[in-house]
Amino acid sequence: MAKNEIPHQDLNLSHIGKYVRVDLKNTVTEHETLAAGVLTRITHHLSIEEDNAPITRITVELAGTDVDFALRDDCPVRIADSLKELFGNT
């Protein structure tokens, strides 16, 4: 894992208000989407459709708009106190 990268299941209340970066991979189109913003909400669930696989739902403020994401396996997130730290090598 890259620096500042954690599994989505490890997100907790101490991460609220920090910058988060999520790399979402679409296996159908093989495209990758990057979302980065301020983390405003976290909820953890177990999927009833996929053998109780863990799902983390997060809300990220992007350009003043709250956007919801559902994170599943193979979707780590990066957490940082600043955008520079989030995208830089430090």
PDB file of C-alpha atoms in Angstrom:
ATOM      1  CA  MET A   1       0.000   0.000   0.000  1.00  0.00           C
ATOM      2  CA  ALA A   2       1.077   3.566  -0.654  1.00  0.00           C
ATOM      3  CA  LYS A   3       1.837   5.997   2.140  1.00  0.00           C
ATOM      4  CA  ASN A   4      -1.331   7.195   3.921  1.00  0.00           C
ATOM      5  CA  GLU A   5      -3.287   4.344   2.305  1.00  0.00           C
ATOM      6  CA  ILE A   6      -5.601   2.248   4.448  1.00  0.00           C
ATOM      7  CA  PRO A   7      -8.267  -0.391   3.773  1.00  0.00           C
ATOM      8  CA  HIS A   8     -11.748   1.127   3.582  1.00  0.00           C
ATOM      9  CA  GLN A   9     -12.810  -0.992   6.560  1.00  0.00           C
ATOM     10  CA  ASP A  10     -10.345   0.937   8.761  1.00  0.00           C
ATOM     11  CA  LEU A  11     -11.986   4.338   8.204  1.00  0.00           C
ATOM     12  CA  ASN A  12     -13.309   5.735  11.485  1.00  0.00           C
ATOM     13  CA  LEU A  13     -14.520   8.949  13.116  1.00  0.00           C
ATOM     14  CA  SER A  14     -10.967  10.266  13.495  1.00  0.00           C
ATOM     15  CA  HIS A  15     -10.831  10.568   9.689  1.00  0.00           C
ATOM     16  CA  ILE A  16     -13.872  12.882   9.416  1.00  0.00           C
ATOM     17  CA  GLY A  17     -12.798  16.313   8.165  1.00  0.00           C
ATOM     18  CA  LYS A  18      -9.588  15.028   6.588  1.00  0.00           C
ATOM     19  CA  TYR A  19      -8.864  14.847   2.895  1.00  0.00           C
ATOM     20  CA  VAL A  20      -9.594  11.498   1.300  1.00  0.00           C
ATOM     21  CA  ARG A  21      -8.616  10.115  -2.095  1.00  0.00           C
ATOM     22  CA  VAL A  22     -10.482   7.175  -3.587  1.00  0.00           C
ATOM     23  CA  ASP A  23      -9.403   5.316  -6.723  1.00  0.00           C
ATOM     24  CA  LEU A  24     -12.424   3.530  -8.176  1.00  0.00           C
ATOM     25  CA  LYS A  25     -11.783   0.853 -10.777  1.00  0.00           C
ATOM     26  CA  ASN A  26     -14.508  -0.156 -13.216  1.00  0.00           C
ATOM     27  CA  THR A  27     -13.875  -3.736 -14.299  1.00  0.00           C
ATOM     28  CA  VAL A  28     -16.364  -3.483 -17.165  1.00  0.00           C
ATOM     29  CA  THR A  29     -14.807  -0.522 -18.965  1.00  0.00           C
ATOM     30  CA  GLU A  30     -11.350  -0.857 -17.373  1.00  0.00           C
ATOM     31  CA  HIS A  31     -11.390   2.852 -16.536  1.00  0.00           C
ATOM     32  CA  GLU A  32     -10.252   4.312 -13.264  1.00  0.00           C
ATOM     33  CA  THR A  33     -11.900   7.266 -11.568  1.00  0.00           C
ATOM     34  CA  LEU A  34     -10.209   9.421  -8.979  1.00  0.00           C
ATOM     35  CA  ALA A  35     -12.200  11.288  -6.364  1.00  0.00           C
ATOM     36  CA  ALA A  36     -10.628  13.529  -3.750  1.00  0.00           C
ATOM     37  CA  GLY A  37     -12.248  15.788  -1.201  1.00  0.00           C
ATOM     38  CA  VAL A  38     -13.106  16.213   2.459  1.00  0.00           C
ATOM     39  CA  LEU A  39     -14.559  13.161   4.193  1.00  0.00           C
ATOM     40  CA  THR A  40     -17.867  14.076   5.862  1.00  0.00           C
ATOM     41  CA  ARG A  41     -19.566  10.735   6.658  1.00  0.00           C
ATOM     42  CA  ILE A  42     -18.693   7.041   7.078  1.00  0.00           C
ATOM     43  CA  THR A  43     -20.921   3.994   7.553  1.00  0.00           C
ATOM     44  CA  HIS A  44     -19.879   0.343   7.507  1.00  0.00           C
ATOM     45  CA  HIS A  45     -22.167  -2.460   6.284  1.00  0.00           C
ATOM     46  CA  LEU A  46     -22.067  -6.122   5.373  1.00  0.00           C
ATOM     47  CA  SER A  47     -23.399  -7.052   1.952  1.00  0.00           C
ATOM     48  CA  ILE A  48     -26.290  -9.498   2.023  1.00  0.00           C
ATOM     49  CA  GLU A  49     -25.744 -10.209  -1.663  1.00  0.00           C
ATOM     50  CA  GLU A  50     -22.036 -11.086  -1.580  1.00  0.00           C
ATOM     51  CA  ASP A  51     -21.442 -13.464   1.323  1.00  0.00           C
ATOM     52  CA  ASN A  52     -21.375 -10.690   3.912  1.00  0.00           C
ATOM     53  CA  ALA A  53     -18.554  -8.836   2.149  1.00  0.00           C
ATOM     54  CA  PRO A  54     -17.696  -5.579   3.932  1.00  0.00           C
ATOM     55  CA  ILE A  55     -18.936  -2.376   2.320  1.00  0.00           C
ATOM     56  CA  THR A  56     -18.051   1.113   3.491  1.00  0.00           C
ATOM     57  CA  ARG A  57     -20.248   3.998   2.402  1.00  0.00           C
ATOM     58  CA  ILE A  58     -18.608   7.391   2.548  1.00  0.00           C
ATOM     59  CA  THR A  59     -19.658  10.923   1.728  1.00  0.00           C
ATOM     60  CA  VAL A  60     -17.009  13.219   0.307  1.00  0.00           C
ATOM     61  CA  GLU A  61     -17.407  16.956  -0.239  1.00  0.00           C
ATOM     62  CA  LEU A  62     -16.317  17.667  -3.811  1.00  0.00           C
ATOM     63  CA  ALA A  63     -16.432  21.306  -4.948  1.00  0.00           C
ATOM     64  CA  GLY A  64     -19.105  22.121  -2.372  1.00  0.00           C
ATOM     65  CA  THR A  65     -21.283  19.121  -3.230  1.00  0.00           C
ATOM     66  CA  ASP A  66     -21.639  15.962  -1.134  1.00  0.00           C
ATOM     67  CA  VAL A  67     -20.998  12.831  -3.194  1.00  0.00           C
ATOM     68  CA  ASP A  68     -21.659   9.305  -1.899  1.00  0.00           C
ATOM     69  CA  PHE A  69     -19.420   6.333  -2.675  1.00  0.00           C
ATOM     70  CA  ALA A  70     -19.781   2.643  -1.851  1.00  0.00           C
ATOM     71  CA  LEU A  71     -16.367   1.078  -1.305  1.00  0.00           C
ATOM     72  CA  ARG A  72     -15.850  -2.658  -1.621  1.00  0.00           C
ATOM     73  CA  ASP A  73     -12.847  -4.968  -1.566  1.00  0.00           C
ATOM     74  CA  ASP A  74      -9.759  -3.815  -3.455  1.00  0.00           C
ATOM     75  CA  CYS A  75     -10.678  -0.184  -2.893  1.00  0.00           C
ATOM     76  CA  PRO A  76      -8.171   1.321  -0.467  1.00  0.00           C
ATOM     77  CA  VAL A  77      -8.342   4.997   0.380  1.00  0.00           C
ATOM     78  CA  ARG A  78      -5.666   7.577   1.136  1.00  0.00           C
ATOM     79  CA  ILE A  79      -6.115   9.930   4.082  1.00  0.00           C
ATOM     80  CA  ALA A  80      -4.190  13.164   4.694  1.00  0.00           C
ATOM     81  CA  ASP A  81      -4.411  16.491   6.485  1.00  0.00           C
ATOM     82  CA  SER A  82      -3.782  18.502   3.294  1.00  0.00           C
ATOM     83  CA  LEU A  83      -4.166  18.150  -0.469  1.00  0.00           C
ATOM     84  CA  LYS A  84      -0.409  18.522  -0.872  1.00  0.00           C
ATOM     85  CA  GLU A  85       0.160  15.583   1.451  1.00  0.00           C
ATOM     86  CA  LEU A  86      -2.587  13.603  -0.267  1.00  0.00           C
ATOM     87  CA  PHE A  87      -1.104  13.936  -3.753  1.00  0.00           C
ATOM     88  CA  GLY A  88       2.554  14.507  -2.905  1.00  0.00           C
ATOM     89  CA  ASN A  89       5.295  12.102  -1.979  1.00  0.00           C
ATOM     90  CA  THR A  90       5.407  13.200   1.653  1.00  0.00           C
TER      91      THR A  90
END
